[in-house]
Each structure stands twice: as structure tokens, then as C-alpha cells.
């Protein structure tokens, strides 16, 4: 299970040439790109996706309400900066679709409040068009601190730290989860990631191989024991929820499951098969894949949350399919199971036709409600992985390249902070997508951004001498360990560190 196998290798002659006239510094290039709105609404059919967005790095375009009798609109912009004196700017526009491109470079990072008023033919206010408050965040500046230790060393420290957690060690002598790690309430995600982490550790540290495999096998036995029986609509799916901790006991979750979460368990079974050679794990992973194949709708989609016994949808919300697409692709590429190609093609068509077009990269999390208004729960966890999927296509169209760029920029715009704590707060999706963008385009800025975030994984690790990588990265490090680490987030960080180590050694 070599994680660097995921890296897209592209020769220099195949790369799309980046736009960096005059060889600007990375900060200068970033500043110029921040002037370009991301998918501005009402342009080429783009939706208005940013109504709920609380912060911006790229110049936003907003849609406010029309005012009866107004022939123009005036935006009064008040800025309370992070440093320095308050600012007041005025922007006159022909319609209530207000682009901040003309003044974006003049707005100092800080809290911004826009008040838009309709102006009548007499030049006087005709009524309030709308108000919008947001943060104009600190831009990428480059020259961030490098890693305090090597990427591979940091990855191994984190994997060993996770291995030594009492709740992980308990699997050596038990096939039941230790619920002191409350995230075990989410078995597919947490216990599945535990299996994959231990399989990875078995490769990274041969001295721990036998112990790690023992832990992984007992954890796998629990997932298999909890899974739906053969013949059920969700045959062989382990549950999303277990016990009564956290959100597992919420009425909307009891007896239900998130459709994409069984993929984490299925991938873990494949990891365990690859390290042990025991066929039961390969058979279980393939059985889960076949259940997905039977459940796929004719348009390629899947519901987001369903009844665990009947498979009936809980809401009309649809799942975002990148995890399943990667799993089906793995079965085809690594094992020769070609029967998933048709489903994979249909899933890709649905992803291109729906979330790529609507730009509603909504959260697919088991610990929050899935009944939300469009664009009210955007996340990089769905946008960045599909951007990477697009960039791994054998034949990249100009449109596909623009789509991937827009998704990556969305992730930075809404979820990356370039201030004192250089961090994607919850996970490391954006740096992986930036690495893919760099490998396709050769864009040095993408590599610089990815490196800054990945270096910070290493540097934030210094919060604890144990090797822990906190799940939440903010100005309150003591909060990072509450409830214990999310094992899936740690696994993602470890894999990203290993990927960066491999890439840097190739440079």
C-alpha cells in the first residue's frame, strides 16, 4: 500500500504551462490571482454560491435585492482592519450584482460590512438593497517557516503516536471498541481508518508489524460482525453509527447510515488483505463494492443518508461520489475487477453534471445534519478530492482544467488561513489538490501553497512531544485534543506527509 502511488507523474513537456509573466514572486502571483472572482454568479450560467460564505481571499461578487425605482446601486464598505485604522470605501454599480474587483486590492484584511442602497433617477437613496458582513482574510505571502523535521519522520511519529493510544492498544486483546475514544461512535470512519493506519504502520515500522496487524484484524472483525447480512439491501455494509456517544443517538441518525462511509471500511479491508494475504478481507471489500454497484441509480447517483436496514433514502440529498469512485478504480486498477467501470463512468458523469455545475460542495459528515439549505454547508472535503480526480484524467479539456482550478480556489478562499496559523482547519485536502495542480501545470505557486500547509502539519505537531497531529488547528492548541484525535484526519495527514516526502526526493 505505497501511498505515493497516488502521485500523478507528468513530464515537463506534458504540463500545461502556468501563467506567471515576468516571473513574479509567489506573493505577487497570489495577489494577482486574488483579483479574479471564483465562479461569479450569472456568468455563463454560474449559480450564486457565496451567499452564506463568511470570508474571502478572492474578490467576491454578490447579488443583492433589486430596489423599486432604482437606476443604480451604491455600496458603502466599512472595514475594521486587523491592523491600522478603519476604512470606508464607496462603489457605484449599475445593478445589484456587486463585484468587489475594483476595490479588492484596497481593502485591508479585517472585518468588512457592505451596505448596498438603490439610487433613484434623482440621485437620492430609493431603498435598502441589502447588507453583507464577511472577513477579508490575510492573503498568501510566501516565505513561511519550513518544517522543523523531515516529512517521513513526522509521518512515522504521528503513526506511532496513534498506535500507542489506549483505545487503539485495546484492540490487541478485544474485538470490541474502547469507547473512551468517543469517535469510535462512527465505526466506518474511525475504526476503518484505524485498520488502514495500522496497516500503514506495519510497513513503516517493521518492529511493530505483528502488533499492528493484530490490532487491525481485531478491528476488522468488529466491523464485519456489525455489518448487514448477505441478502440485505445494504449487504456487508458496516454501520456509520454505534452506541450513544456524540451524535450517534440523534433521532435522525438512529437506524440510519451515510451512504459513502462504507467505502472507508472497504478500503481498510483491502489494506488488510494486502498486508496479510488473507482472502476474507479481499472478499469482504469486493462484496461491499458489489452492493454499491446494485444500489446505484440509473443517473449514476446515490442518496446521502439511508435507512440501515431497508436502504430507503432519509432525504432527497445526494451523496458526493469521489470516495466510491476511487475505491472502484482501485479494484479495477490493482485487482483487475473491470465490472465497476460502467458504474464508475456513470458516477463521473453525475459528478460533472451536478456538483461541478451547481458548485454546491456540501458537507457529507455523519456528525452534522444533512438537511441544509444549498450552499450553507460548503466544505473543502468534497471539492478538493474531486478536483484531484479531474486532474488525474488521462485527457484534460480546458473546461475540466478550469473546473479543477475553481474548486481548488474555493477550498483556499473559504477554508485556508494564511495568518499566524497557516492551516486548513480540519484536514489536509487543499494541499493534495494543489500538489496535483502543480504536477499537471508546473505552477510554482501551487507547490508553494501546498508546501506551506504541509510544513505546518509538521510544525503544529510540535504542540505535543508525543507526535500527535491535532485535528483542529487554531489559536487555542489546548482544544485540539478534546475527545481525542480523529483517526481519519491523522491518517490523511500521515499519507500527505509521505507523499510530500516522496515528491521532494524527486525534485
Coordinates of C-alpha atoms in Angstrom, one line a residue:
X1 CA 0.0 0.0 0.0
X2 CA 2.5 2.6 -1.2
X3 CA 0.8 5.9 -0.6
X4 CA 3.0 7.7 -3.2
X5 CA 1.4 5.6 -5.9
X6 CA -1.4 8.2 -5.8
X7 CA 1.0 10.8 -7.2
X8 CA 0.4 11.8 -10.8
X9 CA 3.7 11.8 -12.6
X10 CA 3.7 14.2 -15.5
X11 CA 6.7 15.0 -17.6
X12 CA 7.6 18.7 -18.1
X13 CA 6.7 18.6 -21.8
X14 CA 3.2 17.4 -20.9
X15 CA 2.5 20.1 -18.4
X16 CA 0.0 22.9 -19.0
X17 CA 2.2 26.0 -18.9
X18 CA 1.4 28.2 -15.9
X19 CA 0.6 31.9 -16.3
X20 CA 3.4 33.8 -14.5
X21 CA 4.5 36.7 -16.7
X22 CA 7.8 38.3 -15.7
X23 CA 8.5 35.5 -13.1
X24 CA 6.6 37.2 -10.3
X25 CA 7.2 36.2 -6.7
X26 CA 4.7 33.7 -5.3
X27 CA 3.1 36.5 -3.2
X28 CA 2.8 38.7 -6.3
X29 CA 1.3 36.0 -8.3
X30 CA -1.1 35.2 -5.5
X31 CA -2.2 38.8 -5.2
X32 CA -2.9 39.0 -8.9
X33 CA -5.0 35.8 -8.8
X34 CA -7.0 37.1 -5.8
X35 CA -8.3 39.7 -8.1
X36 CA -10.1 37.0 -10.1
X37 CA -13.6 36.1 -8.8
X38 CA -14.4 32.4 -8.3
X39 CA -17.4 31.4 -10.4
X40 CA -19.1 34.8 -10.3
X41 CA -22.9 34.3 -10.4
X42 CA -24.9 35.0 -13.5
X43 CA -21.8 34.5 -15.7
X44 CA -22.1 31.6 -18.2
X45 CA -24.9 30.2 -16.0
X46 CA -22.9 30.2 -12.8
X47 CA -25.0 30.0 -9.6
X48 CA -24.8 32.4 -6.7
X49 CA -22.9 30.1 -4.4
X50 CA -21.4 32.6 -1.8
X51 CA -24.5 33.9 0.0
X52 CA -23.6 32.1 3.2
X53 CA -19.8 32.5 2.8
X54 CA -18.2 34.2 5.9
X55 CA -14.8 35.0 4.4
X56 CA -12.9 35.6 1.2
X57 CA -9.4 35.7 -0.3
X58 CA -10.6 36.1 -3.9
X59 CA -12.5 39.1 -4.9
X60 CA -16.2 38.2 -4.4
X61 CA -19.2 39.1 -6.5
X62 CA -22.5 39.4 -4.6
X63 CA -26.2 39.5 -5.6
X64 CA -28.3 41.9 -3.6
X65 CA -32.0 42.7 -3.9
X66 CA -33.5 44.9 -6.6
X67 CA -35.0 48.2 -5.3
X68 CA -38.1 49.6 -6.9
X69 CA -37.3 52.8 -8.7
X70 CA -33.5 52.4 -8.5
X71 CA -31.5 53.0 -11.6
X72 CA -28.1 52.3 -9.9
X73 CA -26.7 51.0 -6.7
X74 CA -24.2 52.2 -4.2
X75 CA -22.2 50.0 -1.9
X76 CA -20.8 51.6 1.3
X77 CA -18.0 49.4 2.5
X78 CA -16.7 49.7 6.1
X79 CA -13.6 47.9 7.1
X80 CA -12.4 47.2 10.6
X81 CA -8.8 46.0 9.8
X82 CA -6.8 43.6 11.8
X83 CA -4.1 46.3 12.0
X84 CA -4.3 50.0 11.4
X85 CA -7.2 52.5 11.0
X86 CA -10.7 51.8 9.8
X87 CA -11.5 52.2 6.2
X88 CA -14.6 53.4 4.3
X89 CA -15.0 52.9 0.6
X90 CA -17.8 53.6 -1.8
X91 CA -18.6 51.6 -5.0
X92 CA -21.2 52.6 -7.5
X93 CA -22.7 49.9 -9.7
X94 CA -25.3 49.7 -12.5
X95 CA -27.1 46.7 -10.9
X96 CA -27.5 45.0 -7.5
X97 CA -24.9 42.4 -8.7
X98 CA -21.9 43.9 -7.0
X99 CA -18.3 43.0 -7.9
X100 CA -15.6 44.0 -5.5
X101 CA -12.9 43.6 -8.0
X102 CA -12.4 47.4 -8.5
X103 CA -11.7 47.9 -4.8
X104 CA -10.4 44.5 -3.6
X105 CA -6.8 45.4 -3.6
X106 CA -7.6 48.4 -1.5
X107 CA -9.5 46.5 1.2
X108 CA -7.2 45.8 4.2
X109 CA -7.6 42.3 5.8
X110 CA -10.2 42.6 8.5
X111 CA -14.0 42.6 9.1
X112 CA -16.0 44.1 6.3
X113 CA -19.6 45.3 6.3
X114 CA -21.2 46.2 3.0
X115 CA -24.5 48.2 2.9
X116 CA -26.0 48.4 -0.6
X117 CA -28.6 51.1 -1.4
X118 CA -30.6 51.6 -4.5
X119 CA -30.2 55.0 -6.1
X120 CA -33.1 56.7 -7.9
X121 CA -33.1 58.9 -11.0
X122 CA -32.7 62.0 -8.8
X123 CA -29.5 60.6 -7.3
X124 CA -31.2 60.0 -3.9
X125 CA -31.5 56.7 -2.0
X126 CA -34.5 54.7 -3.1
X127 CA -34.3 51.9 -0.6
X128 CA -32.0 49.3 1.0
X129 CA -30.8 46.6 -1.3
X130 CA -29.0 44.5 1.3
X131 CA -26.3 44.1 3.8
X132 CA -23.4 41.6 3.8
X133 CA -20.7 41.1 6.5
X134 CA -17.6 39.0 6.0
X135 CA -13.9 38.8 6.6
X136 CA -11.4 39.9 4.0
X137 CA -8.7 37.3 5.0
X138 CA -4.9 37.6 5.1
X139 CA -3.5 36.7 1.7
X140 CA -0.8 34.2 0.9
X141 CA 2.6 36.0 1.4
X142 CA 5.1 33.2 0.9
X143 CA 8.3 32.7 2.9
X144 CA 6.6 30.7 5.6
X145 CA 8.7 28.6 8.1
X146 CA 9.9 25.3 6.8
X147 CA 9.3 22.1 8.5
X148 CA 11.1 21.5 11.9
X149 CA 11.7 17.9 11.0
X150 CA 11.6 15.7 7.9
X151 CA 8.2 14.7 6.4
X152 CA 8.8 11.0 6.7
X153 CA 10.0 11.4 10.3
X154 CA 6.9 13.4 11.2
X155 CA 4.7 10.8 9.5
X156 CA 6.2 8.0 11.5
X157 CA 5.9 9.9 14.7
X158 CA 2.2 10.5 14.1
X159 CA 1.5 6.9 13.2
X160 CA 3.4 5.6 16.2
X161 CA 1.5 8.1 18.4
X162 CA -1.8 6.9 17.2
X163 CA -0.7 3.3 17.7
X164 CA 0.0 4.0 21.4
X165 CA -3.4 5.5 22.2
X166 CA -5.0 3.3 24.9
X167 CA -8.2 3.0 22.7
X168 CA -6.1 1.6 19.8
X169 CA -4.0 -0.7 22.0
X170 CA -7.2 -2.2 23.4
X171 CA -7.8 -3.8 20.1
X172 CA -4.9 -6.2 20.7
X173 CA -7.0 -8.2 23.2
X174 CA -10.5 -7.3 22.2
X175 CA -12.8 -7.3 19.2
X176 CA -15.0 -4.5 20.8
X177 CA -14.1 -0.8 20.6
X178 CA -12.9 1.2 23.5
X179 CA -15.4 4.0 23.7
X180 CA -13.1 6.2 25.7
X181 CA -12.2 7.3 22.1
X182 CA -15.6 8.7 21.5
X183 CA -15.1 8.9 17.7
X184 CA -15.5 5.1 17.7
X185 CA -19.1 6.0 17.7
X186 CA -18.5 6.4 13.9
X187 CA -17.2 2.9 13.1
X188 CA -16.8 3.0 9.3
X189 CA -14.8 6.3 9.5
X190 CA -12.8 5.8 12.8
X191 CA -12.4 2.1 13.0
X192 CA -11.9 1.7 9.3
X193 CA -9.2 4.4 9.5
X194 CA -7.7 2.6 12.5
X195 CA -7.3 -0.5 10.3
X196 CA -5.7 1.4 7.5
X197 CA -3.4 3.3 9.9
X198 CA -2.1 0.1 11.5
X199 CA -1.6 -1.5 8.1
X200 CA 0.5 1.6 7.1
X201 CA 2.4 1.5 10.3
X202 CA 3.2 -2.2 9.7
X203 CA 5.0 -1.1 6.5
X204 CA 6.7 2.0 8.1
X205 CA 8.0 0.3 11.2
X206 CA 8.7 -3.5 10.9
X207 CA 9.3 -3.7 14.6
X208 CA 5.6 -3.0 15.2
X209 CA 4.3 -5.1 12.3
X210 CA 2.9 -8.1 14.2
X211 CA 1.3 -5.9 16.8
X212 CA -0.2 -3.5 14.2
X213 CA -1.6 -6.4 12.2
X214 CA -3.2 -7.9 15.4
X215 CA -4.9 -4.6 16.1
X216 CA -6.1 -4.2 12.5
X217 CA -7.5 -7.8 12.4
X218 CA -9.5 -7.4 15.6
X219 CA -10.8 -4.1 14.5
X220 CA -11.8 -5.6 11.2
X221 CA -13.6 -8.5 13.0
X222 CA -15.7 -5.9 14.8
X223 CA -16.7 -4.1 11.6
X224 CA -17.6 -7.4 9.9
X225 CA -19.7 -8.5 12.9
X226 CA -21.6 -5.3 12.8
X227 CA -22.3 -5.4 9.1
X228 CA -25.6 -6.0 7.3
X229 CA -26.0 -9.7 6.3
X230 CA -25.9 -11.1 2.8
X231 CA -29.2 -10.6 1.0
X232 CA -30.0 -7.3 2.7
X233 CA -30.2 -4.1 0.6
X234 CA -27.0 -2.8 2.2
X235 CA -25.4 -6.3 2.3
X236 CA -21.9 -6.2 4.0
X237 CA -22.1 -2.5 4.9
X238 CA -20.7 -1.7 8.4
X239 CA -22.7 0.9 10.3
X240 CA -22.0 4.7 10.3
X241 CA -23.2 4.9 13.9
X242 CA -22.6 2.8 17.0
X243 CA -23.5 3.3 20.7
X244 CA -24.9 6.5 22.1
X245 CA -21.9 9.0 22.2
X246 CA -21.7 12.2 20.3
X247 CA -24.4 12.3 17.5
X248 CA -25.0 8.5 17.3
X249 CA -28.1 8.8 19.4
X250 CA -29.7 11.7 17.5
X251 CA -33.2 10.6 16.1
X252 CA -32.1 11.5 12.6
X253 CA -29.1 9.0 13.0
X254 CA -30.6 6.1 14.8
X255 CA -31.0 3.2 12.4
X256 CA -29.6 5.1 9.5
X257 CA -26.3 5.2 7.7
X258 CA -24.3 7.6 5.5
X259 CA -24.0 6.0 2.0
X260 CA -20.4 6.8 1.3
X261 CA -18.9 5.8 4.7
X262 CA -18.8 2.0 3.9
X263 CA -16.1 2.9 1.4
X264 CA -13.7 3.7 4.2
X265 CA -14.2 0.3 5.7
X266 CA -13.9 -1.4 2.3
X267 CA -10.6 0.3 1.6
X268 CA -9.4 -0.8 5.0
X269 CA -10.3 -4.4 4.2
X270 CA -8.2 -4.1 1.1
X271 CA -5.3 -2.6 3.0
X272 CA -5.5 -5.5 5.5
X273 CA -5.6 -8.1 2.6
X274 CA -2.5 -6.5 1.1
X275 CA -0.5 -6.8 4.3
X276 CA -1.8 -10.3 5.4
X277 CA -2.7 -12.0 2.2
X278 CA -5.9 -13.3 3.9
X279 CA -8.7 -13.7 1.3
X280 CA -11.6 -13.0 3.6
X281 CA -10.7 -9.3 3.6
X282 CA -10.4 -9.1 -0.2
X283 CA -13.8 -10.9 -0.5
X284 CA -15.4 -8.5 2.0
X285 CA -14.2 -5.4 0.2
X286 CA -15.4 -6.8 -3.1
X287 CA -18.8 -7.7 -1.6
X288 CA -19.2 -4.1 -0.4
X289 CA -18.3 -2.9 -3.9
X290 CA -20.9 -5.2 -5.5
X291 CA -23.5 -3.8 -3.1
X292 CA -22.7 -0.3 -4.2
X293 CA -23.0 -1.4 -7.8
X294 CA -26.5 -2.8 -7.2
X295 CA -27.6 0.3 -5.4
X296 CA -26.5 2.9 -8.0
X297 CA -29.4 4.9 -9.5
X298 CA -29.7 5.0 -13.3
X299 CA -28.4 8.6 -13.4
X300 CA -25.2 7.4 -11.5
X301 CA -26.2 9.0 -8.2
X302 CA -26.6 7.7 -4.6
X303 CA -28.6 9.1 -1.7
X304 CA -26.6 10.7 1.0
X305 CA -28.2 9.1 4.0
X306 CA -30.4 5.9 4.1
X307 CA -32.2 3.5 6.5
X308 CA -29.6 1.0 7.5
X309 CA -32.0 -1.9 7.3
X310 CA -34.0 -1.1 4.2
X311 CA -31.7 1.2 2.2
X312 CA -34.5 3.7 1.7
X313 CA -33.3 7.3 1.4
X314 CA -33.7 9.5 4.5
X315 CA -33.7 12.8 2.5
X316 CA -33.5 13.8 -1.2
X317 CA -29.9 14.9 -0.7
X318 CA -27.4 13.2 -2.9
X319 CA -24.0 11.8 -1.9
X320 CA -20.9 13.2 -3.5
X321 CA -19.2 10.2 -5.0
X322 CA -15.4 10.7 -5.1
X323 CA -14.6 8.1 -2.3
X324 CA -16.6 5.4 -4.1
X325 CA -15.1 6.3 -7.5
X326 CA -11.6 6.0 -6.1
X327 CA -12.5 2.6 -4.5
X328 CA -14.0 1.2 -7.6
X329 CA -10.9 2.5 -9.6
X330 CA -8.6 0.7 -7.1
X331 CA -10.4 -2.6 -7.6
X332 CA -10.1 -2.3 -11.3
X333 CA -6.5 -0.9 -11.5
X334 CA -4.9 -3.1 -8.8
X335 CA -7.0 -6.3 -9.0
X336 CA -8.5 -6.4 -12.5
X337 CA -12.1 -6.2 -11.4
X338 CA -13.5 -4.5 -14.5
X339 CA -17.2 -4.9 -13.7
X340 CA -17.2 -1.5 -11.9
X341 CA -16.2 0.5 -15.0
X342 CA -19.8 1.2 -16.1
X343 CA -20.8 2.4 -12.7
X344 CA -17.7 4.5 -12.4
X345 CA -18.4 6.2 -15.7
X346 CA -22.0 6.9 -14.6
X347 CA -20.8 8.3 -11.3
X348 CA -18.3 10.6 -13.0
X349 CA -21.0 11.8 -15.4
X350 CA -23.2 12.6 -12.5
X351 CA -20.5 14.5 -10.6
X352 CA -19.7 16.6 -13.7
X353 CA -23.3 17.3 -14.4
X354 CA -24.4 18.2 -10.8
X355 CA -21.9 19.3 -8.2
X356 CA -19.4 20.7 -10.7
X357 CA -22.1 22.7 -12.4
X358 CA -24.1 23.8 -9.3
X359 CA -20.9 24.3 -7.2
X360 CA -22.7 23.1 -4.1
X361 CA -19.8 21.2 -2.5
X362 CA -21.8 20.4 0.6
X363 CA -20.5 18.6 3.7
X364 CA -21.1 14.9 3.8
X365 CA -20.4 14.5 7.5
X366 CA -22.0 12.0 9.9
X367 CA -21.9 14.3 12.9
X368 CA -24.0 17.2 11.4
X369 CA -27.4 17.3 10.0
X370 CA -27.7 16.6 6.3
X371 CA -30.9 18.6 5.9
X372 CA -29.4 22.0 5.0
X373 CA -30.0 24.8 2.5
X374 CA -28.0 24.8 -0.7
X375 CA -24.5 26.4 -0.2
X376 CA -25.0 26.7 3.5
X377 CA -22.5 23.9 4.4
X378 CA -19.7 24.1 1.8
X379 CA -16.5 22.2 2.5
X380 CA -13.2 21.5 1.0
X381 CA -13.6 17.8 1.9
X382 CA -15.8 17.3 -1.1
X383 CA -14.4 19.9 -3.5
X384 CA -10.7 19.2 -3.3
X385 CA -10.8 15.5 -3.8
X386 CA -12.9 15.8 -6.9
X387 CA -10.5 18.5 -8.2
X388 CA -7.8 15.9 -7.8
X389 CA -9.8 13.3 -9.6
X390 CA -10.3 15.7 -12.6
X391 CA -6.6 16.4 -12.7
X392 CA -5.8 12.7 -12.8
X393 CA -7.8 12.2 -16.0
X394 CA -5.8 11.0 -19.0
X395 CA -7.2 13.6 -21.3
X396 CA -7.8 17.0 -19.7
X397 CA -10.0 19.5 -21.5
X398 CA -9.7 23.2 -21.0
X399 CA -13.1 23.3 -19.3
X400 CA -12.1 20.4 -16.9
X401 CA -8.9 22.3 -16.0
X402 CA -10.9 25.5 -15.3
X403 CA -13.3 23.4 -13.2
X404 CA -10.5 21.9 -11.1
X405 CA -8.9 25.4 -10.7
X406 CA -12.2 26.8 -9.5
X407 CA -12.7 24.0 -6.9
X408 CA -9.1 24.4 -5.6
X409 CA -9.6 28.1 -5.3
X410 CA -12.9 27.7 -3.5
X411 CA -11.0 25.5 -0.9
X412 CA -8.5 28.2 -0.3
X413 CA -11.0 31.0 -0.4
X414 CA -13.2 29.5 2.3
X415 CA -11.1 27.2 4.3
X416 CA -7.4 28.1 4.3
X417 CA -6.0 30.8 6.6
X418 CA -2.6 32.3 5.8
X419 CA -2.2 34.1 9.1
X420 CA -0.1 33.1 12.1
X421 CA -1.5 29.6 12.0
X422 CA -1.1 28.5 8.4
X423 CA -3.7 25.8 8.3
X424 CA -6.6 24.2 6.7
X425 CA -8.5 24.0 10.0
X426 CA -9.9 20.5 9.8
X427 CA -8.0 18.5 7.2
X428 CA -5.4 18.4 4.5
X429 CA -7.4 18.2 1.3
X430 CA -6.3 21.5 -0.3
X431 CA -2.6 20.7 -0.3
X432 CA -3.1 17.4 -2.0
X433 CA -5.2 19.2 -4.7
X434 CA -2.5 21.9 -5.1
X435 CA 0.1 19.2 -5.5
X436 CA -1.9 17.6 -8.3
X437 CA -2.3 21.1 -9.9
X438 CA 1.4 21.6 -9.7
X439 CA 2.2 18.2 -11.2
X440 CA -0.2 18.9 -14.1
X441 CA 0.7 22.6 -14.7
X442 CA 4.1 23.1 -13.2
X443 CA 2.7 26.2 -11.3
X444 CA 5.2 27.0 -8.6
X445 CA 2.6 28.9 -6.6
X446 CA 0.6 25.8 -6.2
X447 CA 3.6 23.9 -4.9
X448 CA 4.4 26.8 -2.6
X449 CA 0.9 26.8 -1.1
X450 CA 0.9 23.1 -0.7
X451 CA 4.3 23.1 1.0
X452 CA 3.3 25.9 3.4
X453 CA 0.3 23.9 4.6
X454 CA 2.2 20.5 4.7
X455 CA 5.1 22.2 6.5
X456 CA 2.6 23.4 9.1
X457 CA 1.3 19.9 9.7
X458 CA 4.9 19.2 10.9
X459 CA 5.2 22.4 12.9
X460 CA 1.8 22.1 14.6
X461 CA 2.9 18.6 15.6
X462 CA 5.3 20.4 18.0
X463 CA 2.3 21.2 20.2
X464 CA 2.9 17.7 21.7
X465 CA 6.2 15.9 22.1
X466 CA 4.2 12.6 21.5
X467 CA 4.0 13.1 17.8
X468 CA 0.2 13.9 17.8
X469 CA -1.0 16.0 14.9
X470 CA -4.0 18.0 16.2
X471 CA -7.3 17.6 14.3
X472 CA -8.2 21.2 14.8
X473 CA -5.6 23.9 14.1
X474 CA -6.4 27.2 15.7
X475 CA -5.1 29.7 18.2
X476 CA -6.2 27.5 21.1
X477 CA -4.0 24.4 20.8
X478 CA -5.2 23.1 24.1
X479 CA -8.6 22.5 22.4
X480 CA -7.1 20.2 19.8
X481 CA -7.1 17.1 21.9
X482 CA -10.7 17.3 23.2
X483 CA -12.4 14.0 22.7
X484 CA -9.2 12.6 21.3
X485 CA -7.9 12.8 17.7
X486 CA -10.0 11.9 14.6
X487 CA -8.1 8.9 13.4
X488 CA -9.1 9.5 9.8
X489 CA -7.7 13.0 9.9
X490 CA -4.4 11.8 11.3
X491 CA -4.3 9.1 8.6
X492 CA -4.8 11.8 5.9
X493 CA -2.0 13.9 7.4
X494 CA 0.4 10.9 7.6
X495 CA -0.3 10.0 3.9
X496 CA 0.1 13.6 2.8
X497 CA 3.4 13.9 4.7
X498 CA 4.6 10.7 3.0
X499 CA 3.5 12.0 -0.4
X500 CA 5.4 15.2 0.1
X501 CA 8.5 13.4 1.2
X502 CA 8.4 11.3 -1.9
X503 CA 7.8 14.3 -4.2
X504 CA 10.6 16.4 -2.6
X505 CA 13.1 13.5 -3.1
X506 CA 12.2 13.5 -6.8
X507 CA 12.9 17.2 -7.2

